[in-house]
mmCIF file of C-alpha atoms in Angstrom:
data_model
loop_
_atom_site.group_PDB
_atom_site.id
_atom_site.type_symbol
_atom_site.label_atom_id
_atom_site.label_comp_id
_atom_site.label_asym_id
_atom_site.label_seq_id
_atom_site.Cartn_x
_atom_site.Cartn_y
_atom_site.Cartn_z
ATOM 1 C CA MET A 10 75.007 -26.070 -25.382
ATOM 2 C CA LYS A 11 75.317 -24.385 -28.770
ATOM 3 C CA THR A 12 71.674 -25.204 -29.533
ATOM 4 C CA LEU A 13 70.620 -23.585 -26.251
ATOM 5 C CA ALA A 14 72.548 -20.437 -27.155
ATOM 6 C CA ILE A 15 70.932 -20.306 -30.605
ATOM 7 C CA VAL A 16 67.425 -20.701 -29.147
ATOM 8 C CA PHE A 17 68.120 -18.186 -26.343
ATOM 9 C CA ARG A 18 69.376 -15.569 -28.827
ATOM 10 C CA LYS A 19 66.282 -16.046 -30.993
ATOM 11 C CA GLU A 20 63.910 -15.840 -28.008
ATOM 12 C CA MET A 21 65.557 -12.620 -26.756
ATOM 13 C CA ARG A 22 65.352 -11.079 -30.203
ATOM 14 C CA GLU A 23 61.654 -11.927 -30.412
ATOM 15 C CA ILE A 24 60.915 -10.596 -26.915
ATOM 16 C CA LEU A 25 62.712 -7.328 -27.557
ATOM 17 C CA ARG A 26 60.656 -6.813 -30.702
ATOM 18 C CA ASP A 27 57.290 -7.439 -29.065
ATOM 19 C CA ARG A 28 55.751 -4.102 -28.063
ATOM 20 C CA ARG A 29 53.286 -5.626 -25.604
ATOM 21 C CA THR A 30 56.035 -7.531 -23.780
ATOM 22 C CA LEU A 31 58.183 -4.385 -23.654
ATOM 23 C CA ILE A 32 55.283 -2.357 -22.218
ATOM 24 C CA ALA A 33 54.660 -5.061 -19.597
ATOM 25 C CA ILE A 34 58.350 -5.073 -18.634
ATOM 26 C CA GLY A 35 58.382 -1.227 -18.459
ATOM 27 C CA LEU A 36 55.247 -1.118 -16.308
ATOM 28 C CA ALA A 37 56.631 -3.774 -13.980
ATOM 29 C CA ALA A 38 59.900 -1.827 -13.697
ATOM 30 C CA LEU A 39 57.974 1.342 -12.713
ATOM 31 C CA ALA A 40 55.313 -0.270 -10.552
ATOM 32 C CA THR A 41 57.554 -2.476 -8.401
ATOM 33 C CA PRO A 42 59.626 0.343 -6.757
ATOM 34 C CA THR A 43 56.499 2.538 -6.437
ATOM 35 C CA VAL A 44 54.626 -0.163 -4.523
ATOM 36 C CA LEU A 45 57.690 -0.890 -2.356
ATOM 37 C CA VAL A 46 58.031 2.817 -1.408
ATOM 38 C CA ILE A 47 54.318 3.088 -0.517
ATOM 39 C CA VAL A 48 54.381 -0.102 1.582
ATOM 40 C CA SER A 49 57.517 0.984 3.469
ATOM 41 C CA GLN A 50 56.064 4.461 4.181
ATOM 42 C CA VAL A 51 52.805 3.017 5.521
ATOM 43 C CA SER A 52 54.639 0.532 7.738
ATOM 44 C CA THR A 53 56.950 3.271 9.087
ATOM 45 C CA GLN A 54 53.940 5.461 9.858
ATOM 46 C CA THR A 55 52.178 2.601 11.625
ATOM 47 C CA ALA A 56 55.255 1.756 13.675
ATOM 48 C CA THR A 57 55.778 5.333 14.946
ATOM 49 C CA GLN A 58 52.127 6.200 15.649
ATOM 50 C CA THR A 59 51.076 6.778 19.272
ATOM 51 C CA TYR A 60 47.751 5.395 20.460
ATOM 52 C CA THR A 61 45.799 6.677 23.460
ATOM 53 C CA VAL A 62 43.348 4.365 25.226
ATOM 54 C CA GLY A 63 41.014 4.935 28.155
ATOM 55 C CA TYR A 64 40.853 2.581 31.152
ATOM 56 C CA ASN A 65 38.383 2.457 33.986
ATOM 57 C CA GLY A 66 39.303 0.815 37.299
ATOM 58 C CA GLU A 67 42.369 -0.070 39.230
ATOM 59 C CA ILE A 68 45.511 -0.361 37.141
ATOM 60 C CA PRO A 69 46.862 -3.905 37.367
ATOM 61 C CA THR A 70 50.497 -4.525 38.147
ATOM 62 C CA GLY A 71 52.711 -4.612 35.063
ATOM 63 C CA LEU A 72 50.294 -2.791 32.738
ATOM 64 C CA ASP A 73 52.615 0.204 32.522
ATOM 65 C CA ILE A 74 55.381 -2.095 31.216
ATOM 66 C CA LEU A 75 53.017 -3.611 28.650
ATOM 67 C CA LEU A 76 51.826 -0.194 27.460
ATOM 68 C CA ALA A 77 55.394 1.053 27.116
ATOM 69 C CA ALA A 78 56.267 -1.985 24.989
ATOM 70 C CA THR A 79 53.307 -1.475 22.629
ATOM 71 C CA ALA A 80 53.549 2.337 22.295
ATOM 72 C CA LEU A 81 50.197 2.833 23.962
ATOM 73 C CA THR A 82 49.636 5.608 26.494
ATOM 74 C CA LEU A 83 47.049 5.587 29.178
ATOM 75 C CA MET B 25 61.819 -46.176 -59.325
ATOM 76 C CA LYS B 26 65.439 -45.174 -58.662
ATOM 77 C CA SER B 27 67.113 -46.133 -55.362
ATOM 78 C CA ALA B 28 64.739 -45.948 -52.380
ATOM 79 C CA ALA B 29 65.433 -42.898 -50.229
ATOM 80 C CA VAL B 30 62.588 -43.545 -47.802
ATOM 81 C CA LYS B 31 61.513 -47.058 -46.851
ATOM 82 C CA VAL B 32 58.469 -47.561 -44.657
ATOM 83 C CA ASP B 33 57.918 -51.135 -43.562
ATOM 84 C CA ARG B 34 54.732 -52.444 -41.881
ATOM 85 C CA LEU B 35 54.261 -49.240 -39.933
ATOM 86 C CA GLU B 36 51.705 -49.167 -37.113
ATOM 87 C CA LYS B 37 50.731 -46.258 -34.925
ATOM 88 C CA ALA B 38 47.909 -45.533 -32.499
ATOM 89 C CA LEU B 39 47.115 -42.049 -31.233
ATOM 90 C CA GLY B 40 45.141 -42.508 -28.049
ATOM 91 C CA LYS B 41 42.497 -45.135 -28.770
ATOM 92 C CA ASN B 42 42.577 -44.389 -32.470
ATOM 93 C CA GLN B 43 44.593 -46.870 -34.549
ATOM 94 C CA VAL B 44 45.855 -44.460 -37.227
ATOM 95 C CA LEU B 45 48.259 -46.703 -39.143
ATOM 96 C CA ARG B 46 47.627 -50.413 -39.622
ATOM 97 C CA GLY B 47 50.804 -51.826 -41.097
ATOM 98 C CA ILE B 48 51.531 -49.597 -44.075
ATOM 99 C CA SER B 49 54.550 -50.141 -46.299
ATOM 100 C CA LEU B 50 55.868 -47.853 -49.036
ATOM 101 C CA GLU B 51 59.054 -46.744 -50.737
ATOM 102 C CA ALA B 52 59.917 -43.344 -52.180
ATOM 103 C CA GLY B 53 62.934 -42.937 -54.426
ATOM 104 C CA SER B 54 65.469 -40.217 -55.148
ATOM 105 C CA GLY B 55 64.661 -38.149 -58.223
ATOM 106 C CA GLU B 56 60.912 -38.677 -58.038
ATOM 107 C CA ILE B 57 57.810 -36.998 -56.703
ATOM 108 C CA PHE B 58 56.024 -39.547 -54.588
ATOM 109 C CA GLY B 59 52.386 -38.839 -53.783
ATOM 110 C CA LEU B 60 50.953 -39.848 -50.435
ATOM 111 C CA LEU B 61 47.241 -39.555 -51.025
ATOM 112 C CA GLY B 62 44.089 -40.159 -49.092
ATOM 113 C CA PRO B 63 41.149 -38.473 -47.431
ATOM 114 C CA ASN B 64 41.469 -36.548 -44.161
ATOM 115 C CA GLY B 65 42.259 -38.972 -41.338
ATOM 116 C CA ALA B 66 43.783 -41.595 -43.634
ATOM 117 C CA GLY B 67 47.152 -41.404 -41.838
ATOM 118 C CA LYS B 68 49.202 -39.271 -44.243
ATOM 119 C CA THR B 69 50.402 -36.710 -41.727
ATOM 120 C CA THR B 70 51.092 -39.347 -39.069
ATOM 121 C CA THR B 71 53.236 -41.243 -41.567
ATOM 122 C CA LEU B 72 55.200 -38.104 -42.428
ATOM 123 C CA ARG B 73 55.636 -37.261 -38.744
ATOM 124 C CA ILE B 74 57.124 -40.676 -38.135
ATOM 125 C CA VAL B 75 59.416 -40.313 -41.145
ATOM 126 C CA CYS B 76 60.754 -36.994 -39.863
ATOM 127 C CA THR B 77 61.172 -38.454 -36.322
ATOM 128 C CA LEU B 78 58.517 -36.307 -34.627
ATOM 129 C CA LEU B 79 56.634 -39.478 -33.659
ATOM 130 C CA ALA B 80 57.912 -42.955 -32.856
ATOM 131 C CA PRO B 81 56.202 -45.924 -34.498
ATOM 132 C CA ASP B 82 54.440 -48.537 -32.363
ATOM 133 C CA ALA B 83 55.566 -51.267 -34.758
ATOM 134 C CA GLY B 84 57.371 -51.492 -38.075
ATOM 135 C CA SER B 85 60.317 -49.398 -39.208
ATOM 136 C CA VAL B 86 61.250 -46.366 -41.279
ATOM 137 C CA GLU B 87 64.588 -45.852 -42.982
ATOM 138 C CA VAL B 88 65.741 -42.609 -44.570
ATOM 139 C CA LEU B 89 68.751 -43.088 -46.836
ATOM 140 C CA GLY B 90 69.670 -46.150 -44.816
ATOM 141 C CA PHE B 91 69.282 -44.527 -41.382
ATOM 142 C CA ASP B 92 66.617 -45.919 -39.068
ATOM 143 C CA THR B 93 64.411 -43.239 -37.500
ATOM 144 C CA ARG B 94 64.598 -44.943 -34.103
ATOM 145 C CA THR B 95 68.307 -45.667 -33.888
ATOM 146 C CA ALA B 96 69.693 -42.678 -35.823
ATOM 147 C CA PRO B 97 67.153 -39.825 -35.545
ATOM 148 C CA GLU B 98 69.809 -37.089 -35.780
ATOM 149 C CA GLU B 99 71.105 -38.488 -39.070
ATOM 150 C CA VAL B 100 67.556 -38.668 -40.397
ATOM 151 C CA ARG B 101 66.738 -35.063 -39.408
ATOM 152 C CA ARG B 102 69.868 -33.826 -41.159
ATOM 153 C CA ARG B 103 68.618 -35.395 -44.385
ATOM 154 C CA VAL B 104 64.968 -34.371 -44.265
ATOM 155 C CA GLY B 105 63.196 -31.054 -44.878
ATOM 156 C CA VAL B 106 59.508 -30.642 -44.079
ATOM 157 C CA VAL B 107 56.958 -28.112 -45.330
ATOM 158 C CA THR B 108 53.463 -28.173 -43.846
ATOM 159 C CA ALA B 109 50.215 -26.292 -44.435
ATOM 160 C CA ASP B 110 50.518 -24.824 -40.950
ATOM 161 C CA ILE B 111 53.336 -22.446 -41.875
ATOM 162 C CA GLY B 112 54.425 -21.491 -38.351
ATOM 163 C CA VAL B 113 57.193 -18.986 -39.062
ATOM 164 C CA TYR B 114 58.312 -16.682 -36.251
ATOM 165 C CA PRO B 115 56.365 -13.459 -36.864
ATOM 166 C CA ARG B 116 58.802 -10.991 -35.278
ATOM 167 C CA LEU B 117 61.838 -12.336 -37.125
ATOM 168 C CA SER B 118 62.563 -11.287 -40.685
ATOM 169 C CA ALA B 119 62.441 -13.839 -43.496
ATOM 170 C CA ARG B 120 66.237 -13.939 -43.490
ATOM 171 C CA GLU B 121 66.426 -14.407 -39.714
ATOM 172 C CA ASN B 122 63.842 -17.211 -39.792
ATOM 173 C CA ILE B 123 65.885 -19.092 -42.380
ATOM 174 C CA ALA B 124 69.199 -18.443 -40.624
ATOM 175 C CA TYR B 125 67.745 -19.671 -37.328
ATOM 176 C CA PHE B 126 66.794 -23.038 -38.809
ATOM 177 C CA ALA B 127 70.094 -23.258 -40.674
ATOM 178 C CA GLU B 128 71.951 -22.816 -37.376
ATOM 179 C CA LEU B 129 69.784 -25.431 -35.669
ATOM 180 C CA SER B 130 70.406 -27.833 -38.568
ATOM 181 C CA GLY B 131 74.148 -27.521 -37.999
ATOM 182 C CA VAL B 132 75.101 -25.289 -40.927
ATOM 183 C CA LEU B 133 78.524 -23.946 -39.989
ATOM 184 C CA ASP B 134 78.916 -20.241 -39.151
ATOM 185 C CA GLY B 135 81.272 -19.583 -42.061
ATOM 186 C CA GLU B 136 78.793 -21.033 -44.514
ATOM 187 C CA LEU B 137 75.602 -19.702 -42.972
ATOM 188 C CA GLU B 138 75.314 -16.411 -44.832
ATOM 189 C CA ARG B 139 76.152 -17.934 -48.208
ATOM 190 C CA ARG B 140 73.577 -20.712 -47.734
ATOM 191 C CA VAL B 141 70.859 -18.269 -46.680
ATOM 192 C CA ASP B 142 71.629 -15.946 -49.604
ATOM 193 C CA THR B 143 71.553 -18.872 -52.044
ATOM 194 C CA VAL B 144 68.131 -19.998 -50.813
ATOM 195 C CA LEU B 145 66.762 -16.440 -50.853
ATOM 196 C CA GLU B 146 67.836 -16.014 -54.462
ATOM 197 C CA ARG B 147 66.631 -19.461 -55.518
ATOM 198 C CA LEU B 148 63.128 -18.808 -54.197
ATOM 199 C CA ASP B 149 63.091 -15.210 -55.404
ATOM 200 C CA MET B 150 62.799 -13.859 -51.867
ATOM 201 C CA VAL B 151 65.442 -11.120 -51.943
ATOM 202 C CA PRO B 152 62.904 -8.231 -52.185
ATOM 203 C CA PHE B 153 61.292 -9.151 -48.862
ATOM 204 C CA ALA B 154 64.206 -10.900 -47.133
ATOM 205 C CA ASN B 155 64.555 -8.263 -44.415
ATOM 206 C CA GLN B 156 60.838 -7.777 -43.780
ATOM 207 C CA ARG B 157 59.360 -9.227 -40.624
ATOM 208 C CA ALA B 158 57.361 -12.414 -41.254
ATOM 209 C CA GLU B 159 54.242 -10.871 -39.669
ATOM 210 C CA SER B 160 54.065 -8.369 -42.536
ATOM 211 C CA LEU B 161 54.380 -10.960 -45.322
ATOM 212 C CA SER B 162 51.577 -12.452 -47.420
ATOM 213 C CA SER B 163 50.608 -16.139 -47.036
ATOM 214 C CA GLY B 164 52.495 -17.023 -50.205
ATOM 215 C CA GLN B 165 55.610 -15.199 -49.040
ATOM 216 C CA ARG B 166 55.403 -16.884 -45.635
ATOM 217 C CA GLN B 167 55.055 -20.266 -47.300
ATOM 218 C CA LYS B 168 58.235 -19.444 -49.223
ATOM 219 C CA VAL B 169 59.957 -18.760 -45.903
ATOM 220 C CA ALA B 170 58.743 -22.165 -44.705
ATOM 221 C CA ILE B 171 60.160 -23.819 -47.824
ATOM 222 C CA ALA B 172 63.417 -21.907 -47.529
ATOM 223 C CA ARG B 173 63.968 -23.006 -43.962
ATOM 224 C CA ALA B 174 63.197 -26.617 -44.949
ATOM 225 C CA ILE B 175 65.820 -26.644 -47.704
ATOM 226 C CA VAL B 176 68.523 -24.386 -46.272
ATOM 227 C CA HIS B 177 70.516 -27.393 -45.005
ATOM 228 C CA ASP B 178 70.182 -28.999 -48.460
ATOM 229 C CA PRO B 179 68.304 -32.172 -47.429
ATOM 230 C CA GLU B 180 68.049 -35.120 -49.778
ATOM 231 C CA VAL B 181 64.435 -35.823 -48.825
ATOM 232 C CA LEU B 182 61.764 -33.120 -49.014
ATOM 233 C CA MET B 183 58.312 -33.687 -47.575
ATOM 234 C CA PHE B 184 55.380 -31.430 -48.410
ATOM 235 C CA ASP B 185 52.287 -31.976 -46.274
ATOM 236 C CA GLU B 186 49.310 -30.228 -47.901
ATOM 237 C CA PRO B 187 51.613 -27.300 -48.786
ATOM 238 C CA THR B 188 49.151 -25.472 -51.019
ATOM 239 C CA SER B 189 45.988 -25.740 -48.939
ATOM 240 C CA ASN B 190 46.075 -22.098 -47.725
ATOM 241 C CA LEU B 191 47.512 -20.545 -50.855
ATOM 242 C CA ASP B 192 46.138 -18.781 -53.895
ATOM 243 C CA VAL B 193 46.590 -20.057 -57.451
ATOM 244 C CA LEU B 194 49.844 -18.196 -58.124
ATOM 245 C CA ALA B 195 51.528 -19.194 -54.883
ATOM 246 C CA SER B 196 50.369 -22.812 -55.331
ATOM 247 C CA ARG B 197 51.871 -22.912 -58.797
ATOM 248 C CA GLU B 198 55.196 -21.676 -57.457
ATOM 249 C CA ILE B 199 55.225 -24.454 -54.861
ATOM 250 C CA ARG B 200 54.430 -27.047 -57.524
ATOM 251 C CA ASN B 201 57.189 -25.690 -59.750
ATOM 252 C CA PHE B 202 59.564 -25.888 -56.844
ATOM 253 C CA MET B 203 58.688 -29.536 -56.267
ATOM 254 C CA VAL B 204 59.357 -30.357 -59.906
ATOM 255 C CA GLU B 205 62.640 -28.476 -59.801
ATOM 256 C CA SER B 206 63.687 -30.396 -56.659
ATOM 257 C CA ARG B 207 62.825 -33.689 -58.317
ATOM 258 C CA ASP B 208 64.949 -32.698 -61.320
ATOM 259 C CA ARG B 209 67.830 -31.986 -58.948
ATOM 260 C CA GLY B 210 67.655 -35.590 -57.764
ATOM 261 C CA LYS B 211 65.811 -35.027 -54.501
ATOM 262 C CA CYS B 212 63.231 -37.411 -53.134
ATOM 263 C CA VAL B 213 60.038 -35.350 -52.924
ATOM 264 C CA ILE B 214 57.140 -36.723 -50.898
ATOM 265 C CA PHE B 215 53.926 -34.849 -51.565
ATOM 266 C CA SER B 216 51.036 -35.503 -49.220
ATOM 267 C CA THR B 217 47.693 -34.167 -50.371
ATOM 268 C CA HIS B 218 44.005 -34.856 -50.698
ATOM 269 C CA VAL B 219 43.862 -32.723 -53.851
ATOM 270 C CA LEU B 220 44.079 -35.536 -56.360
ATOM 271 C CA HIS B 221 44.189 -33.242 -59.352
ATOM 272 C CA ASP B 222 47.508 -31.804 -58.102
ATOM 273 C CA ALA B 223 48.847 -35.265 -57.390
ATOM 274 C CA GLU B 224 47.949 -36.523 -60.843
ATOM 275 C CA ARG B 225 49.800 -33.669 -62.513
ATOM 276 C CA LEU B 226 52.925 -33.893 -60.366
ATOM 277 C CA CYS B 227 53.524 -37.360 -58.995
ATOM 278 C CA ASP B 228 55.582 -40.055 -60.665
ATOM 279 C CA ARG B 229 54.254 -42.656 -58.273
ATOM 280 C CA VAL B 230 51.507 -42.597 -55.672
ATOM 281 C CA THR B 231 50.319 -44.532 -52.657
ATOM 282 C CA ILE B 232 46.697 -44.171 -51.606
ATOM 283 C CA LEU B 233 45.922 -44.559 -47.920
ATOM 284 C CA HIS B 234 42.495 -45.168 -46.473
ATOM 285 C CA GLU B 235 41.790 -45.693 -42.777
ATOM 286 C CA GLY B 236 45.430 -46.446 -42.060
ATOM 287 C CA THR B 237 46.010 -49.019 -44.778
ATOM 288 C CA VAL B 238 47.455 -48.881 -48.285
ATOM 289 C CA VAL B 239 44.682 -49.416 -50.824
ATOM 290 C CA ALA B 240 46.776 -48.814 -53.956
ATOM 291 C CA THR B 241 50.373 -48.091 -54.854
ATOM 292 C CA GLY B 242 52.382 -47.748 -58.041
ATOM 293 C CA PRO B 243 53.095 -45.395 -60.942
ATOM 294 C CA THR B 244 50.382 -42.723 -61.181
ATOM 295 C CA ALA B 245 49.118 -43.912 -64.575
ATOM 296 C CA GLU B 246 48.953 -47.491 -63.326
ATOM 297 C CA VAL B 247 46.924 -46.564 -60.241
ATOM 298 C CA ARG B 248 44.566 -44.470 -62.377
ATOM 299 C CA GLY B 249 44.149 -47.480 -64.666
ATOM 300 C CA SER B 250 41.216 -47.209 -67.021
ATOM 301 C CA HIS B 251 39.472 -44.512 -64.985
ATOM 302 C CA ARG B 252 38.908 -41.012 -66.322
ATOM 303 C CA ASP B 253 41.190 -39.554 -63.645
ATOM 304 C CA LEU B 254 42.827 -40.371 -60.343
ATOM 305 C CA GLU B 255 39.818 -39.065 -58.438
ATOM 306 C CA ASP B 256 37.538 -41.679 -59.998
ATOM 307 C CA ALA B 257 40.066 -44.423 -59.293
ATOM 308 C CA PHE B 258 40.403 -43.183 -55.734
ATOM 309 C CA LEU B 259 36.647 -43.115 -55.152
ATOM 310 C CA GLU B 260 36.282 -46.638 -56.423
ATOM 311 C CA LEU B 261 39.129 -47.852 -54.188
ATOM 312 C CA VAL B 262 37.849 -46.254 -50.978
ATOM 313 C CA GLU B 263 34.233 -47.218 -51.596
ATOM 314 C CA LYS B 264 35.077 -50.896 -51.998
#
């Protein structure tokens, strides 16, 4: 257990002194929330968007229920 | 030879399909510089790796100060320090931190750690660059770090595997002086090299390996025999 602690301390010290590793950690820390925000905004937009479709012919029974469930208007 | 510190008995080792050691036996004593000589591929490094417990032998045995490398590897490691040509110090740690790290791993107690590290730094004249990161040190300075970390736990057996192969004349001389000093302090110094001129100057006794077997062993002068130098004797032995 003591050996593990000694090795862990040394590894951390080395990592914290490596500029490239620090830059990679910093970029990951910035990029991860940015990507999450973009993905959540796009999915919200997609979920609330209303679509209008055209239909020719007699409307079958139950189509109005289906359209209401999928946010489509006729 | 004084009492044997390292005893290698009928050692055999294959690496893949390559039979590297074919039953070699040798003894290195305390208070002597023992030369392990031979061309590249003779089995010098494999022998040293088995002695310091990095490799297990296929057959035969190795004892370091009475401890068998297979049954008591921890005891062996505590008594052995190794310096290789491939320096391998941690570049982002300072010289002091590199040495302290190995001291901690070797079981040097916390209360004694700083004193031991300071002693080694002073002994090897490393104080001026002790707090510099290893990546900014010269090859000679980095080799000193490698030596310092090998001796910080005060081992009784020191093994040098081609320690001067990447160093300039000045740094090489310092390493040689250090080996002599260690011998004078009663340590068993094993010096593996293919530079026979160095071996001839430094070693009290030598063993010459060729293709995994011992082709000559004994006091340096005896192995040289009537030849002009050790290199001539060596060439005759390996060309037989």
